[in-house]
Amino acid sequence: MQVEIKGLYAVFSTPLVPFEQHDRCAQVIQETWNEILTQWLPYSEFEYNETRRDYEYYDYRDHGWYFENKRQMDICIPVRQREEASQKS
């Protein structure tokens, strides 16, 4: 399936997880989502744009062949500038 992605996204990389700790990957992804939504987003000049889809991006970094046999992926969330932030610019 091919999807065209448009608009502004905030991209966050998960911490590196040793490949042999595969069972920990889901926990690290969940913790990263939690940090984005509870720590970064509320205090940023952006808000979640619910008119577009968020997604997780898995590429060569997820295979464990790079970064000394550790895995990593990206979380991409659609954002738009908060109204009060855009009025300041």
Short mmCIF file of N, CA, C and O in Angstrom, two decimals:
data_model
loop_
_atom_site.label_atom_id
_atom_site.label_comp_id
_atom_site.label_asym_id
_atom_site.label_seq_id
_atom_site.Cartn_x
_atom_site.Cartn_y
_atom_site.Cartn_z
N MET A 1 0.84 -1.17 0.00
CA MET A 1 0.00 0.00 0.00
C MET A 1 0.89 1.24 0.00
O MET A 1 1.89 1.30 0.70
N GLN A 2 0.52 2.21 -0.78
CA GLN A 2 1.26 3.46 -0.86
C GLN A 2 0.35 4.58 -0.38
O GLN A 2 -0.81 4.67 -0.77
N VAL A 3 0.90 5.44 0.49
CA VAL A 3 0.13 6.54 1.06
C VAL A 3 0.93 7.82 0.90
O VAL A 3 2.13 7.83 1.15
N GLU A 4 0.27 8.88 0.47
CA GLU A 4 0.94 10.18 0.38
C GLU A 4 0.76 10.91 1.71
O GLU A 4 -0.36 11.02 2.23
N ILE A 5 1.86 11.39 2.25
CA ILE A 5 1.83 12.07 3.54
C ILE A 5 2.07 13.55 3.30
O ILE A 5 3.08 13.94 2.72
N LYS A 6 1.14 14.36 3.76
CA LYS A 6 1.23 15.81 3.58
C LYS A 6 1.10 16.49 4.93
O LYS A 6 0.54 15.94 5.87
N GLY A 7 1.59 17.70 4.99
CA GLY A 7 1.40 18.51 6.18
C GLY A 7 2.57 18.44 7.15
O GLY A 7 3.57 17.78 6.91
N LEU A 8 2.41 19.12 8.26
CA LEU A 8 3.45 19.24 9.26
C LEU A 8 3.38 18.08 10.25
O LEU A 8 2.30 17.77 10.78
N TYR A 9 4.52 17.44 10.47
CA TYR A 9 4.62 16.34 11.42
C TYR A 9 5.76 16.61 12.40
O TYR A 9 6.79 17.17 12.02
N ALA A 10 5.57 16.21 13.63
CA ALA A 10 6.66 16.19 14.61
C ALA A 10 7.16 14.75 14.63
O ALA A 10 6.37 13.80 14.71
N VAL A 11 8.47 14.58 14.52
CA VAL A 11 9.06 13.25 14.43
C VAL A 11 9.94 13.01 15.66
O VAL A 11 10.81 13.81 15.97
N PHE A 12 9.71 11.88 16.33
CA PHE A 12 10.45 11.52 17.52
C PHE A 12 11.05 10.13 17.34
O PHE A 12 10.36 9.21 16.90
N SER A 13 12.31 9.97 17.67
CA SER A 13 12.96 8.67 17.61
C SER A 13 12.93 8.03 18.99
O SER A 13 13.18 8.70 19.99
N THR A 14 12.66 6.74 19.01
CA THR A 14 12.69 6.02 20.29
C THR A 14 14.13 5.86 20.75
O THR A 14 15.05 5.93 19.93
N PRO A 15 14.33 5.63 22.04
CA PRO A 15 15.68 5.28 22.49
C PRO A 15 16.12 3.97 21.84
O PRO A 15 15.29 3.15 21.44
N LEU A 16 17.42 3.78 21.73
CA LEU A 16 17.96 2.54 21.18
C LEU A 16 17.69 1.38 22.14
O LEU A 16 17.84 1.52 23.36
N VAL A 17 17.30 0.24 21.58
CA VAL A 17 17.03 -0.96 22.37
C VAL A 17 17.91 -2.08 21.83
O VAL A 17 17.89 -2.35 20.62
N PRO A 18 18.67 -2.75 22.70
CA PRO A 18 19.48 -3.88 22.22
C PRO A 18 18.61 -4.92 21.51
O PRO A 18 17.51 -5.24 21.97
N PHE A 19 19.10 -5.42 20.39
CA PHE A 19 18.33 -6.35 19.57
C PHE A 19 17.87 -7.57 20.35
O PHE A 19 16.76 -8.05 20.16
N GLU A 20 18.70 -8.05 21.26
CA GLU A 20 18.32 -9.26 22.02
C GLU A 20 17.21 -8.98 23.04
O GLU A 20 16.63 -9.90 23.59
N GLN A 21 16.87 -7.71 23.28
CA GLN A 21 15.78 -7.36 24.19
C GLN A 21 14.52 -7.03 23.40
O GLN A 21 13.80 -6.07 23.69
N HIS A 22 14.23 -7.85 22.40
CA HIS A 22 13.10 -7.63 21.49
C HIS A 22 11.80 -7.41 22.25
O HIS A 22 10.99 -6.56 21.87
N ASP A 23 11.59 -8.14 23.32
CA ASP A 23 10.35 -8.02 24.08
C ASP A 23 10.21 -6.64 24.73
O ASP A 23 9.12 -6.23 25.09
N ARG A 24 11.28 -5.90 24.85
CA ARG A 24 11.26 -4.57 25.46
C ARG A 24 10.89 -3.48 24.45
O ARG A 24 10.53 -2.36 24.83
N CYS A 25 10.93 -3.79 23.18
CA CYS A 25 10.66 -2.79 22.13
C CYS A 25 9.26 -2.17 22.28
O CYS A 25 9.11 -0.96 22.20
N ALA A 26 8.25 -2.99 22.47
CA ALA A 26 6.88 -2.47 22.60
C ALA A 26 6.77 -1.53 23.80
O ALA A 26 6.11 -0.49 23.71
N GLN A 27 7.42 -1.86 24.89
CA GLN A 27 7.40 -1.01 26.07
C GLN A 27 8.07 0.34 25.79
O GLN A 27 7.55 1.39 26.17
N VAL A 28 9.20 0.32 25.11
CA VAL A 28 9.92 1.56 24.78
C VAL A 28 9.08 2.43 23.85
O VAL A 28 9.01 3.65 24.02
N ILE A 29 8.41 1.82 22.88
CA ILE A 29 7.54 2.57 21.97
C ILE A 29 6.40 3.21 22.76
O ILE A 29 6.10 4.40 22.59
N GLN A 30 5.77 2.44 23.63
CA GLN A 30 4.67 2.97 24.45
C GLN A 30 5.15 4.11 25.35
O GLN A 30 4.48 5.14 25.47
N GLU A 31 6.31 3.97 25.95
CA GLU A 31 6.86 5.03 26.80
C GLU A 31 7.16 6.30 25.99
O GLU A 31 6.94 7.41 26.47
N THR A 32 7.65 6.11 24.76
CA THR A 32 7.93 7.27 23.91
C THR A 32 6.64 7.99 23.54
O THR A 32 6.57 9.22 23.60
N TRP A 33 5.61 7.24 23.17
CA TRP A 33 4.31 7.85 22.90
C TRP A 33 3.84 8.64 24.12
O TRP A 33 3.35 9.77 23.99
N ASN A 34 3.95 8.05 25.29
CA ASN A 34 3.50 8.71 26.51
C ASN A 34 4.25 10.02 26.74
O ASN A 34 3.64 11.04 27.07
N GLU A 35 5.56 10.01 26.55
CA GLU A 35 6.35 11.24 26.72
C GLU A 35 5.95 12.31 25.71
O GLU A 35 5.87 13.49 26.06
N ILE A 36 5.71 11.90 24.48
CA ILE A 36 5.30 12.87 23.46
C ILE A 36 3.99 13.54 23.86
O ILE A 36 3.87 14.76 23.83
N LEU A 37 3.01 12.72 24.22
CA LEU A 37 1.66 13.23 24.47
C LEU A 37 1.49 13.92 25.82
O LEU A 37 0.62 14.79 25.96
N THR A 38 2.30 13.56 26.80
CA THR A 38 2.13 14.16 28.13
C THR A 38 3.21 15.17 28.51
O THR A 38 2.98 16.03 29.35
N GLN A 39 4.40 15.06 27.91
CA GLN A 39 5.50 15.95 28.27
C GLN A 39 5.81 16.99 27.19
O GLN A 39 6.03 18.15 27.50
N TRP A 40 5.87 16.56 25.94
CA TRP A 40 6.25 17.49 24.89
C TRP A 40 5.07 18.30 24.36
O TRP A 40 5.10 19.53 24.33
N LEU A 41 4.04 17.60 23.91
CA LEU A 41 2.93 18.26 23.21
C LEU A 41 2.24 19.35 24.04
O LEU A 41 2.04 20.46 23.54
N PRO A 42 1.88 19.11 25.29
CA PRO A 42 1.18 20.15 26.05
C PRO A 42 1.99 21.44 26.24
O PRO A 42 1.42 22.51 26.45
N TYR A 43 3.30 21.35 26.18
CA TYR A 43 4.15 22.51 26.44
C TYR A 43 4.79 23.09 25.17
O TYR A 43 5.59 24.01 25.25
N SER A 44 4.42 22.53 24.04
CA SER A 44 4.98 23.00 22.78
C SER A 44 4.05 24.06 22.19
O SER A 44 2.96 24.31 22.70
N GLU A 45 4.47 24.66 21.09
CA GLU A 45 3.61 25.62 20.40
C GLU A 45 2.68 24.93 19.42
O GLU A 45 1.99 25.58 18.65
N PHE A 46 2.62 23.59 19.48
CA PHE A 46 1.81 22.81 18.56
C PHE A 46 0.72 22.04 19.28
O PHE A 46 0.79 21.80 20.47
N GLU A 47 -0.28 21.65 18.51
CA GLU A 47 -1.33 20.77 19.01
C GLU A 47 -1.50 19.63 18.02
O GLU A 47 -1.12 19.74 16.85
N TYR A 48 -2.04 18.53 18.51
CA TYR A 48 -2.26 17.35 17.68
C TYR A 48 -3.29 17.70 16.62
O TYR A 48 -4.34 18.28 16.91
N ASN A 49 -3.00 17.36 15.37
CA ASN A 49 -3.94 17.61 14.27
C ASN A 49 -4.70 16.33 13.97
O ASN A 49 -4.22 15.46 13.25
N GLU A 50 -5.89 16.23 14.52
CA GLU A 50 -6.67 14.99 14.41
C GLU A 50 -7.27 14.78 13.02
O GLU A 50 -7.87 13.74 12.76
N THR A 51 -7.07 15.71 12.10
CA THR A 51 -7.59 15.54 10.74
C THR A 51 -6.67 14.66 9.89
O THR A 51 -7.01 14.32 8.77
N ARG A 52 -5.47 14.35 10.42
CA ARG A 52 -4.52 13.50 9.69
C ARG A 52 -4.09 12.34 10.58
O ARG A 52 -4.30 12.36 11.78
N ARG A 53 -3.46 11.37 9.99
CA ARG A 53 -3.06 10.16 10.72
C ARG A 53 -1.65 10.27 11.29
O ARG A 53 -0.76 10.82 10.66
N ASP A 54 -1.47 9.70 12.48
CA ASP A 54 -0.12 9.53 13.01
C ASP A 54 0.37 8.17 12.51
O ASP A 54 -0.41 7.35 12.03
N TYR A 55 1.67 7.96 12.61
CA TYR A 55 2.20 6.66 12.18
C TYR A 55 3.55 6.41 12.82
O TYR A 55 4.22 7.33 13.28
N GLU A 56 3.90 5.15 12.86
CA GLU A 56 5.22 4.71 13.33
C GLU A 56 6.01 4.31 12.09
O GLU A 56 5.50 3.62 11.22
N TYR A 57 7.25 4.78 12.01
CA TYR A 57 8.08 4.55 10.84
C TYR A 57 9.23 3.61 11.19
O TYR A 57 10.06 3.93 12.04
N TYR A 58 9.21 2.45 10.56
CA TYR A 58 10.25 1.44 10.76
C TYR A 58 11.10 1.38 9.51
O TYR A 58 10.58 1.18 8.42
N ASP A 59 12.39 1.58 9.65
CA ASP A 59 13.30 1.52 8.51
C ASP A 59 14.49 0.63 8.87
O ASP A 59 14.38 -0.23 9.74
N TYR A 60 15.61 0.84 8.21
CA TYR A 60 16.80 0.01 8.44
C TYR A 60 17.24 -0.01 9.90
O TYR A 60 17.83 -0.97 10.36
N ARG A 61 16.91 1.02 10.67
CA ARG A 61 17.33 1.08 12.08
C ARG A 61 16.62 0.04 12.95
O ARG A 61 17.06 -0.29 14.03
N ASP A 62 15.51 -0.49 12.46
CA ASP A 62 14.75 -1.47 13.23
C ASP A 62 15.29 -2.89 13.08
O ASP A 62 14.87 -3.79 13.78
N HIS A 63 16.24 -3.11 12.21
CA HIS A 63 16.73 -4.46 11.95
C HIS A 63 17.86 -4.90 12.88
O HIS A 63 18.20 -6.07 12.91
N GLY A 64 18.43 -3.98 13.61
CA GLY A 64 19.50 -4.35 14.52
C GLY A 64 20.87 -4.49 13.88
O GLY A 64 21.83 -4.87 14.52
N TRP A 65 20.96 -4.18 12.59
CA TRP A 65 22.25 -4.29 11.89
C TRP A 65 23.10 -3.04 12.07
O TRP A 65 24.23 -2.98 11.68
N TYR A 66 22.51 -2.01 12.63
CA TYR A 66 23.18 -0.73 12.80
C TYR A 66 23.22 -0.38 14.29
O TYR A 66 22.62 -1.04 15.12
N PHE A 67 23.91 0.65 14.63
CA PHE A 67 23.96 1.13 16.02
C PHE A 67 24.38 0.05 17.00
O PHE A 67 23.76 -0.15 18.04
N GLU A 68 25.40 -0.70 16.64
CA GLU A 68 25.94 -1.75 17.52
C GLU A 68 24.87 -2.76 17.93
O GLU A 68 24.71 -3.10 19.10
N ASN A 69 24.09 -3.21 16.96
CA ASN A 69 23.07 -4.23 17.16
C ASN A 69 21.92 -3.75 18.05
O ASN A 69 21.37 -4.50 18.84
N LYS A 70 21.57 -2.48 17.91
CA LYS A 70 20.44 -1.92 18.66
C LYS A 70 19.39 -1.44 17.67
O LYS A 70 19.68 -1.13 16.53
N ARG A 71 18.15 -1.39 18.14
CA ARG A 71 17.02 -1.04 17.28
C ARG A 71 16.46 0.33 17.65
O ARG A 71 16.52 0.74 18.80
N GLN A 72 15.84 0.96 16.64
CA GLN A 72 15.22 2.26 16.84
C GLN A 72 14.19 2.49 15.75
O GLN A 72 14.31 1.95 14.66
N MET A 73 13.17 3.27 16.04
CA MET A 73 12.16 3.63 15.05
C MET A 73 11.66 5.03 15.36
O MET A 73 12.01 5.60 16.39
N ASP A 74 10.85 5.58 14.46
CA ASP A 74 10.32 6.94 14.63
C ASP A 74 8.82 6.91 14.85
O ASP A 74 8.11 6.08 14.28
N ILE A 75 8.36 7.86 15.64
CA ILE A 75 6.94 8.11 15.83
C ILE A 75 6.67 9.47 15.21
O ILE A 75 7.33 10.46 15.54
N CYS A 76 5.71 9.51 14.30
CA CYS A 76 5.40 10.74 13.57
C CYS A 76 3.97 11.16 13.89
O CYS A 76 3.03 10.40 13.64
N ILE A 77 3.84 12.35 14.46
CA ILE A 77 2.50 12.81 14.81
C ILE A 77 2.17 14.08 14.03
O ILE A 77 2.99 14.98 13.90
N PRO A 78 0.94 14.14 13.49
CA PRO A 78 0.53 15.32 12.74
C PRO A 78 0.26 16.46 13.72
O PRO A 78 -0.42 16.29 14.73
N VAL A 79 0.81 17.62 13.43
CA VAL A 79 0.63 18.77 14.32
C VAL A 79 0.25 20.00 13.51
O VAL A 79 0.44 20.06 12.30
N ARG A 80 -0.29 20.95 14.21
CA ARG A 80 -0.53 22.29 13.66
C ARG A 80 -0.18 23.28 14.76
O ARG A 80 -0.21 22.93 15.95
N GLN A 81 0.17 24.47 14.36
CA GLN A 81 0.55 25.48 15.34
C GLN A 81 -0.69 25.89 16.13
O GLN A 81 -1.77 26.06 15.56
N ARG A 82 -0.52 26.01 17.43
CA ARG A 82 -1.63 26.46 18.27
C ARG A 82 -2.03 27.87 17.85
O ARG A 82 -1.21 28.66 17.45
N GLU A 83 -3.31 28.17 17.97
CA GLU A 83 -3.80 29.47 17.55
C GLU A 83 -3.08 30.61 18.27
O GLU A 83 -2.67 31.58 17.66
N GLU A 84 -2.89 30.48 19.58
CA GLU A 84 -2.21 31.55 20.32
C GLU A 84 -0.74 31.70 19.89
O GLU A 84 -0.20 32.81 19.89
N ALA A 85 -0.10 30.62 19.49
CA ALA A 85 1.29 30.70 19.02
C ALA A 85 1.35 31.36 17.66
O ALA A 85 2.27 32.12 17.37
N SER A 86 0.38 31.09 16.80
CA SER A 86 0.40 31.69 15.46
C SER A 86 0.08 33.18 15.52
O SER A 86 0.54 33.96 14.69
N GLN A 87 -0.65 33.63 16.52
CA GLN A 87 -0.95 35.05 16.67
C GLN A 87 0.27 35.85 17.12
O GLN A 87 0.38 37.02 16.84
N LYS A 88 1.21 35.18 17.82
CA LYS A 88 2.43 35.84 18.27
C LYS A 88 3.41 36.08 17.13
O LYS A 88 4.23 36.96 17.20
N SER A 89 3.35 35.24 16.07
CA SER A 89 4.32 35.37 14.99
C SER A 89 3.94 36.43 13.99
O SER A 89 3.02 37.03 13.92
#
